[in-house]
């Protein structure tokens, strides 16, 4: 009984957030937005668009992301893959965007 409880506790402590592609996020945007799910995506920050807005892409698509400066602690190259964790922002008749809510890390 103790070993079962330990296994359950261990699995909760080491919960791995599922990884998504941008294409998957775009297809499931309505659900992910309403669930307030943080998505984890590996890709490349390819272009700075505005103040805190960037273009982010992976092998499936590209999307606009909003990164608060506190989460982008070092400059990144468009040649190095990064992992972002973000909230999906979905509104009808508007582009889907991601709002980064954890530090951007190199892969």
Short mmCIF file of N, CA, C and O in Angstrom, two decimals:
data_model
loop_
_atom_site.label_atom_id
_atom_site.label_comp_id
_atom_site.label_asym_id
_atom_site.label_seq_id
_atom_site.Cartn_x
_atom_site.Cartn_y
_atom_site.Cartn_z
N UNK A 1 0.82 -1.19 0.00
CA UNK A 1 0.00 0.00 0.00
C UNK A 1 0.87 1.26 0.00
O UNK A 1 0.59 2.21 -0.70
N UNK A 2 1.93 1.23 0.80
CA UNK A 2 2.82 2.39 0.85
C UNK A 2 3.51 2.61 -0.49
O UNK A 2 3.72 3.73 -0.91
N UNK A 3 3.87 1.51 -1.15
CA UNK A 3 4.56 1.66 -2.44
C UNK A 3 3.63 2.25 -3.49
O UNK A 3 4.05 3.02 -4.34
N UNK A 4 2.34 1.91 -3.45
CA UNK A 4 1.37 2.48 -4.37
C UNK A 4 1.23 3.98 -4.14
O UNK A 4 1.25 4.77 -5.08
N UNK A 5 1.13 4.38 -2.89
CA UNK A 5 1.02 5.80 -2.56
C UNK A 5 2.28 6.54 -3.00
O UNK A 5 2.21 7.65 -3.53
N UNK A 6 3.44 5.93 -2.79
CA UNK A 6 4.69 6.54 -3.20
C UNK A 6 4.74 6.72 -4.71
O UNK A 6 5.14 7.77 -5.20
N UNK A 7 4.32 5.71 -5.45
CA UNK A 7 4.32 5.78 -6.91
C UNK A 7 3.39 6.89 -7.41
O UNK A 7 3.74 7.63 -8.32
N UNK A 8 2.23 7.01 -6.81
CA UNK A 8 1.30 8.06 -7.20
C UNK A 8 1.86 9.44 -6.88
O UNK A 8 1.78 10.35 -7.69
N UNK A 9 2.43 9.60 -5.70
CA UNK A 9 3.02 10.88 -5.32
C UNK A 9 4.19 11.22 -6.21
O UNK A 9 4.33 12.35 -6.67
N UNK A 10 5.03 10.25 -6.52
CA UNK A 10 6.19 10.46 -7.38
C UNK A 10 5.76 10.91 -8.78
O UNK A 10 6.33 11.82 -9.35
N UNK A 11 4.72 10.26 -9.31
CA UNK A 11 4.26 10.62 -10.65
C UNK A 11 3.66 12.02 -10.68
O UNK A 11 3.78 12.73 -11.66
N UNK A 12 3.02 12.45 -9.60
CA UNK A 12 2.48 13.81 -9.54
C UNK A 12 3.60 14.84 -9.46
O UNK A 12 3.51 15.92 -10.04
N UNK A 13 4.65 14.53 -8.71
CA UNK A 13 5.77 15.47 -8.57
C UNK A 13 6.54 15.63 -9.86
O UNK A 13 7.09 16.68 -10.13
N UNK A 14 6.60 14.59 -10.67
CA UNK A 14 7.35 14.62 -11.91
C UNK A 14 6.43 14.69 -13.12
O UNK A 14 6.73 14.11 -14.16
N UNK A 15 5.33 15.41 -12.98
CA UNK A 15 4.37 15.55 -14.07
C UNK A 15 5.03 16.28 -15.22
O UNK A 15 5.58 17.36 -15.06
N UNK A 16 5.02 15.67 -16.37
CA UNK A 16 5.58 16.29 -17.57
C UNK A 16 4.45 16.98 -18.33
O UNK A 16 3.44 16.36 -18.63
N UNK A 17 4.65 18.24 -18.60
CA UNK A 17 3.68 18.97 -19.40
C UNK A 17 3.73 18.45 -20.83
O UNK A 17 4.81 18.27 -21.37
N UNK A 18 2.57 18.17 -21.44
CA UNK A 18 2.63 17.66 -22.80
C UNK A 18 3.18 18.71 -23.77
O UNK A 18 2.91 19.89 -23.63
N UNK A 19 3.96 18.25 -24.71
CA UNK A 19 4.52 19.16 -25.71
C UNK A 19 3.57 19.24 -26.90
O UNK A 19 2.99 18.24 -27.31
N UNK A 20 3.39 20.41 -27.41
CA UNK A 20 2.52 20.66 -28.56
C UNK A 20 3.35 21.19 -29.72
O UNK A 20 4.45 21.70 -29.53
N UNK A 21 2.80 21.12 -30.91
CA UNK A 21 3.34 21.86 -32.05
C UNK A 21 2.44 23.07 -32.23
O UNK A 21 1.32 23.11 -31.71
N UNK A 22 2.89 24.04 -32.99
CA UNK A 22 2.07 25.22 -33.24
C UNK A 22 0.80 24.83 -34.00
O UNK A 22 -0.28 25.32 -33.71
N UNK A 23 0.93 23.90 -34.93
CA UNK A 23 -0.24 23.42 -35.67
C UNK A 23 -1.30 22.84 -34.75
O UNK A 23 -2.49 23.10 -34.90
N UNK A 24 -0.87 22.04 -33.76
CA UNK A 24 -1.82 21.46 -32.80
C UNK A 24 -2.48 22.55 -31.97
O UNK A 24 -3.68 22.50 -31.71
N UNK A 25 -1.70 23.52 -31.55
CA UNK A 25 -2.25 24.62 -30.75
C UNK A 25 -3.30 25.38 -31.56
O UNK A 25 -4.37 25.72 -31.05
N UNK A 26 -3.03 25.62 -32.83
CA UNK A 26 -3.98 26.36 -33.65
C UNK A 26 -5.27 25.58 -33.87
O UNK A 26 -6.35 26.15 -33.88
N UNK A 27 -5.15 24.27 -34.02
CA UNK A 27 -6.36 23.44 -34.19
C UNK A 27 -7.19 23.34 -32.91
O UNK A 27 -8.40 23.25 -32.96
N UNK A 28 -6.52 23.36 -31.75
CA UNK A 28 -7.21 23.19 -30.47
C UNK A 28 -7.31 24.49 -29.69
O UNK A 28 -7.56 24.49 -28.49
N UNK A 29 -7.12 25.63 -30.33
CA UNK A 29 -7.02 26.93 -29.65
C UNK A 29 -8.23 27.25 -28.78
O UNK A 29 -8.07 27.72 -27.65
N UNK A 30 -9.41 27.02 -29.29
CA UNK A 30 -10.61 27.35 -28.51
C UNK A 30 -10.63 26.59 -27.19
O UNK A 30 -10.86 27.16 -26.13
N UNK A 31 -10.37 25.29 -27.24
CA UNK A 31 -10.38 24.47 -26.03
C UNK A 31 -9.24 24.87 -25.09
O UNK A 31 -9.44 25.02 -23.89
N UNK A 32 -8.03 25.02 -25.63
CA UNK A 32 -6.87 25.36 -24.79
C UNK A 32 -7.05 26.72 -24.14
O UNK A 32 -6.64 26.93 -23.00
N UNK A 33 -7.67 27.65 -24.84
CA UNK A 33 -7.90 28.98 -24.30
C UNK A 33 -8.92 28.94 -23.17
O UNK A 33 -8.72 29.55 -22.12
N UNK A 34 -10.00 28.22 -23.36
CA UNK A 34 -11.04 28.17 -22.35
C UNK A 34 -10.60 27.37 -21.12
O UNK A 34 -11.07 27.61 -20.02
N UNK A 35 -9.67 26.42 -21.29
CA UNK A 35 -9.16 25.62 -20.17
C UNK A 35 -8.05 26.33 -19.41
O UNK A 35 -7.60 25.83 -18.38
N UNK A 36 -7.56 27.45 -19.93
CA UNK A 36 -6.41 28.16 -19.36
C UNK A 36 -5.21 27.23 -19.22
O UNK A 36 -4.49 27.24 -18.24
N UNK A 37 -5.00 26.43 -20.24
CA UNK A 37 -3.91 25.47 -20.26
C UNK A 37 -2.62 26.14 -20.70
O UNK A 37 -2.60 26.88 -21.67
N UNK A 38 -1.54 25.87 -19.97
CA UNK A 38 -0.22 26.32 -20.40
C UNK A 38 0.32 25.28 -21.36
O UNK A 38 0.39 24.10 -21.03
N UNK A 39 0.68 25.72 -22.57
CA UNK A 39 1.21 24.81 -23.57
C UNK A 39 2.73 24.96 -23.63
O UNK A 39 3.27 26.03 -23.38
N UNK A 40 3.39 23.86 -23.95
CA UNK A 40 4.85 23.84 -24.08
C UNK A 40 5.17 23.56 -25.54
O UNK A 40 4.71 22.57 -26.09
N UNK A 41 5.95 24.45 -26.15
CA UNK A 41 6.27 24.31 -27.57
C UNK A 41 7.77 24.56 -27.78
O UNK A 41 8.32 25.50 -27.22
N UNK A 42 8.39 23.74 -28.60
CA UNK A 42 9.78 23.94 -28.98
C UNK A 42 9.80 24.50 -30.40
O UNK A 42 9.13 23.98 -31.29
N UNK A 43 10.55 25.57 -30.59
CA UNK A 43 10.64 26.18 -31.90
C UNK A 43 11.67 27.30 -31.91
O UNK A 43 12.59 27.32 -31.08
N UNK A 44 11.48 28.23 -32.83
CA UNK A 44 12.45 29.30 -33.04
C UNK A 44 11.77 30.66 -33.01
O UNK A 44 10.73 30.84 -33.64
N UNK A 45 12.38 31.60 -32.31
CA UNK A 45 11.92 32.98 -32.35
C UNK A 45 12.61 33.60 -33.56
O UNK A 45 13.82 33.80 -33.55
N UNK A 46 11.83 33.87 -34.61
CA UNK A 46 12.44 34.25 -35.88
C UNK A 46 12.46 35.75 -36.14
O UNK A 46 13.25 36.22 -36.95
N UNK A 47 11.59 36.50 -35.47
CA UNK A 47 11.53 37.92 -35.78
C UNK A 47 10.89 38.69 -34.64
O UNK A 47 9.93 38.23 -34.03
N UNK A 48 11.43 39.88 -34.35
CA UNK A 48 10.79 40.78 -33.39
C UNK A 48 9.83 41.66 -34.17
O UNK A 48 10.22 42.30 -35.15
N UNK A 49 8.57 41.70 -33.76
CA UNK A 49 7.55 42.44 -34.48
C UNK A 49 7.29 43.82 -33.88
O UNK A 49 7.10 44.79 -34.60
N UNK A 50 7.23 43.87 -32.57
CA UNK A 50 6.86 45.09 -31.88
C UNK A 50 7.54 45.06 -30.52
O UNK A 50 8.43 44.24 -30.29
N UNK A 51 7.06 45.87 -29.61
CA UNK A 51 7.65 45.99 -28.29
C UNK A 51 7.96 44.64 -27.64
O UNK A 51 9.11 44.29 -27.46
N UNK A 52 6.98 43.86 -27.30
CA UNK A 52 7.17 42.54 -26.68
C UNK A 52 6.61 41.43 -27.56
O UNK A 52 6.39 40.33 -27.09
N UNK A 53 6.39 41.70 -28.81
CA UNK A 53 5.77 40.74 -29.73
C UNK A 53 6.82 40.17 -30.67
O UNK A 53 7.66 40.89 -31.20
N UNK A 54 6.73 38.86 -30.87
CA UNK A 54 7.69 38.15 -31.71
C UNK A 54 6.95 37.16 -32.60
O UNK A 54 5.81 36.79 -32.33
N UNK A 55 7.63 36.70 -33.63
CA UNK A 55 7.13 35.64 -34.48
C UNK A 55 7.86 34.37 -34.06
O UNK A 55 9.09 34.35 -33.95
N UNK A 56 7.10 33.31 -33.81
CA UNK A 56 7.64 32.05 -33.32
C UNK A 56 7.22 30.96 -34.29
O UNK A 56 6.06 30.93 -34.72
N UNK A 57 8.13 30.08 -34.67
CA UNK A 57 7.75 29.03 -35.61
C UNK A 57 8.42 27.70 -35.26
O UNK A 57 9.46 27.66 -34.61
N UNK A 58 7.74 26.65 -35.70
CA UNK A 58 8.30 25.31 -35.65
C UNK A 58 8.09 24.68 -37.02
O UNK A 58 7.76 25.38 -37.98
N UNK A 59 8.22 23.39 -37.13
CA UNK A 59 8.12 22.75 -38.44
C UNK A 59 6.70 22.74 -38.99
O UNK A 59 6.50 22.44 -40.16
N UNK A 60 5.69 23.07 -38.17
CA UNK A 60 4.30 22.98 -38.61
C UNK A 60 3.66 24.30 -38.98
O UNK A 60 2.76 24.34 -39.81
N UNK A 61 4.08 25.39 -38.35
CA UNK A 61 3.43 26.69 -38.60
C UNK A 61 4.20 27.79 -37.88
O UNK A 61 5.24 27.55 -37.27
N UNK A 62 3.65 29.01 -37.97
CA UNK A 62 4.19 30.13 -37.22
C UNK A 62 3.05 30.84 -36.51
O UNK A 62 1.90 30.77 -36.93
N UNK A 63 3.40 31.53 -35.41
CA UNK A 63 2.39 32.18 -34.59
C UNK A 63 3.03 33.38 -33.91
O UNK A 63 4.24 33.42 -33.70
N UNK A 64 2.21 34.35 -33.57
CA UNK A 64 2.70 35.51 -32.82
C UNK A 64 2.71 35.18 -31.34
O UNK A 64 1.77 34.56 -30.84
N UNK A 65 3.77 35.61 -30.66
CA UNK A 65 3.85 35.41 -29.22
C UNK A 65 4.15 36.73 -28.54
O UNK A 65 4.75 37.63 -29.12
N UNK A 66 3.69 36.84 -27.31
CA UNK A 66 3.92 38.03 -26.48
C UNK A 66 4.79 37.58 -25.31
O UNK A 66 4.39 36.71 -24.54
N UNK A 67 6.00 38.14 -25.24
CA UNK A 67 6.94 37.75 -24.18
C UNK A 67 7.25 38.97 -23.33
O UNK A 67 7.87 39.93 -23.81
N UNK A 68 6.86 38.92 -22.08
CA UNK A 68 7.23 39.97 -21.13
C UNK A 68 8.75 39.90 -20.95
O UNK A 68 9.31 38.79 -20.88
N UNK A 69 9.44 41.03 -20.87
CA UNK A 69 10.91 41.02 -20.75
C UNK A 69 11.44 40.18 -19.59
O UNK A 69 12.54 39.64 -19.67
N UNK A 70 10.65 40.02 -18.54
CA UNK A 70 11.13 39.20 -17.41
C UNK A 70 11.29 37.73 -17.79
O UNK A 70 12.03 37.00 -17.14
N UNK A 71 10.60 37.29 -18.86
CA UNK A 71 10.69 35.90 -19.28
C UNK A 71 11.72 35.68 -20.40
O UNK A 71 11.99 34.55 -20.75
N UNK A 72 12.25 36.75 -20.95
CA UNK A 72 13.27 36.64 -22.00
C UNK A 72 14.54 37.29 -21.45
O UNK A 72 14.81 38.46 -21.68
N UNK A 73 15.30 36.50 -20.71
CA UNK A 73 16.41 37.06 -19.94
C UNK A 73 17.71 37.17 -20.71
O UNK A 73 18.66 37.74 -20.23
N UNK A 74 17.75 36.62 -21.90
CA UNK A 74 18.95 36.72 -22.73
C UNK A 74 18.52 36.78 -24.19
O UNK A 74 17.48 36.25 -24.56
N UNK A 75 19.31 37.43 -25.03
CA UNK A 75 18.95 37.47 -26.45
C UNK A 75 19.01 36.07 -27.06
O UNK A 75 19.85 35.26 -26.68
N UNK A 76 18.09 35.81 -27.98
CA UNK A 76 18.08 34.50 -28.63
C UNK A 76 18.28 34.69 -30.12
O UNK A 76 17.87 35.67 -30.71
N UNK A 77 18.92 33.71 -30.71
CA UNK A 77 19.17 33.70 -32.15
C UNK A 77 18.05 32.92 -32.83
O UNK A 77 17.50 31.99 -32.25
N UNK A 78 17.77 33.28 -34.06
CA UNK A 78 16.75 32.53 -34.81
C UNK A 78 17.27 31.15 -35.24
O UNK A 78 16.56 30.37 -35.83
N UNK A 79 18.52 30.86 -34.91
CA UNK A 79 19.12 29.59 -35.26
C UNK A 79 19.11 28.59 -34.09
O UNK A 79 19.41 27.43 -34.27
N UNK A 80 18.78 29.08 -32.88
CA UNK A 80 18.76 28.18 -31.74
C UNK A 80 17.33 27.92 -31.27
O UNK A 80 16.53 28.83 -31.14
N UNK A 81 17.04 26.64 -31.07
CA UNK A 81 15.70 26.25 -30.63
C UNK A 81 15.50 26.64 -29.17
O UNK A 81 16.43 26.55 -28.37
N UNK A 82 14.31 27.09 -28.86
CA UNK A 82 13.94 27.44 -27.50
C UNK A 82 12.64 26.74 -27.14
O UNK A 82 11.87 26.34 -28.01
N UNK A 83 12.41 26.61 -25.85
CA UNK A 83 11.17 26.04 -25.35
C UNK A 83 10.40 27.17 -24.68
O UNK A 83 10.94 27.87 -23.82
N UNK A 84 9.16 27.36 -25.11
CA UNK A 84 8.31 28.35 -24.47
C UNK A 84 7.15 27.64 -23.80
O UNK A 84 6.71 26.57 -24.23
N UNK A 85 6.67 28.24 -22.73
CA UNK A 85 5.46 27.79 -22.06
C UNK A 85 4.55 29.01 -22.02
O UNK A 85 4.95 30.07 -21.54
N UNK A 86 3.36 28.85 -22.57
CA UNK A 86 2.50 30.02 -22.77
C UNK A 86 1.02 29.67 -22.66
O UNK A 86 0.63 28.52 -22.80
N UNK A 87 0.23 30.71 -22.45
CA UNK A 87 -1.22 30.60 -22.47
C UNK A 87 -1.70 30.92 -23.88
O UNK A 87 -1.16 31.81 -24.54
N UNK A 88 -2.71 30.21 -24.33
CA UNK A 88 -3.28 30.42 -25.66
C UNK A 88 -4.34 31.53 -25.55
O UNK A 88 -5.21 31.47 -24.69
N UNK A 89 -4.22 32.53 -26.41
CA UNK A 89 -5.21 33.60 -26.46
C UNK A 89 -6.00 33.47 -27.75
O UNK A 89 -5.45 33.66 -28.84
N UNK A 90 -7.27 33.14 -27.60
CA UNK A 90 -8.14 32.90 -28.75
C UNK A 90 -9.37 33.79 -28.65
O UNK A 90 -10.03 33.85 -27.63
N UNK A 91 -9.62 34.52 -29.72
CA UNK A 91 -10.85 35.31 -29.87
C UNK A 91 -11.34 35.10 -31.29
O UNK A 91 -10.55 35.05 -32.22
N UNK A 92 -12.65 35.01 -31.43
CA UNK A 92 -13.25 34.81 -32.75
C UNK A 92 -12.86 35.97 -33.66
O UNK A 92 -12.85 37.13 -33.25
N UNK A 93 -12.51 35.65 -34.90
CA UNK A 93 -12.14 36.62 -35.94
C UNK A 93 -10.88 37.42 -35.62
O UNK A 93 -10.71 38.51 -36.15
N UNK A 94 -10.02 36.89 -34.76
CA UNK A 94 -8.73 37.52 -34.47
C UNK A 94 -7.66 36.45 -34.54
O UNK A 94 -7.94 35.27 -34.32
N UNK A 95 -6.42 36.83 -34.84
CA UNK A 95 -5.35 35.83 -34.90
C UNK A 95 -5.11 35.20 -33.52
O UNK A 95 -5.21 35.87 -32.50
N UNK A 96 -4.79 33.93 -33.52
CA UNK A 96 -4.43 33.23 -32.29
C UNK A 96 -3.04 33.69 -31.88
O UNK A 96 -2.14 33.78 -32.71
N UNK A 97 -2.87 33.98 -30.60
CA UNK A 97 -1.56 34.38 -30.10
C UNK A 97 -1.25 33.59 -28.83
O UNK A 97 -2.14 32.99 -28.23
N UNK A 98 0.02 33.60 -28.46
CA UNK A 98 0.45 32.95 -27.23
C UNK A 98 1.04 34.00 -26.31
O UNK A 98 1.78 34.88 -26.75
N UNK A 99 0.72 33.93 -25.02
CA UNK A 99 1.29 34.82 -24.02
C UNK A 99 2.19 33.99 -23.12
O UNK A 99 1.73 33.18 -22.35
N UNK A 100 3.50 34.19 -23.27
CA UNK A 100 4.48 33.42 -22.52
C UNK A 100 4.33 33.74 -21.04
O UNK A 100 4.25 34.91 -20.64
N UNK A 101 4.25 32.68 -20.20
CA UNK A 101 4.04 32.89 -18.77
C UNK A 101 5.11 32.23 -17.91
O UNK A 101 4.97 32.15 -16.70
N UNK A 102 6.19 31.75 -18.55
CA UNK A 102 7.34 31.19 -17.83
C UNK A 102 8.59 31.53 -18.61
O UNK A 102 8.52 31.81 -19.81
N UNK A 103 9.76 31.52 -17.96
CA UNK A 103 10.99 31.89 -18.67
C UNK A 103 11.24 31.04 -19.91
O UNK A 103 11.00 29.84 -19.93
N UNK A 104 11.73 31.70 -20.96
CA UNK A 104 12.12 31.03 -22.20
C UNK A 104 13.46 30.36 -21.96
O UNK A 104 14.39 30.98 -21.44
N UNK A 105 13.56 29.08 -22.32
CA UNK A 105 14.81 28.36 -22.10
C UNK A 105 15.31 27.77 -23.42
O UNK A 105 14.54 27.44 -24.30
N UNK A 106 16.63 27.65 -23.51
CA UNK A 106 17.23 27.01 -24.69
C UNK A 106 17.01 25.51 -24.59
O UNK A 106 17.02 24.95 -23.51
N UNK A 107 16.81 24.90 -25.74
CA UNK A 107 16.60 23.45 -25.75
C UNK A 107 17.89 22.73 -25.52
O UNK A 107 18.94 23.08 -25.86
#
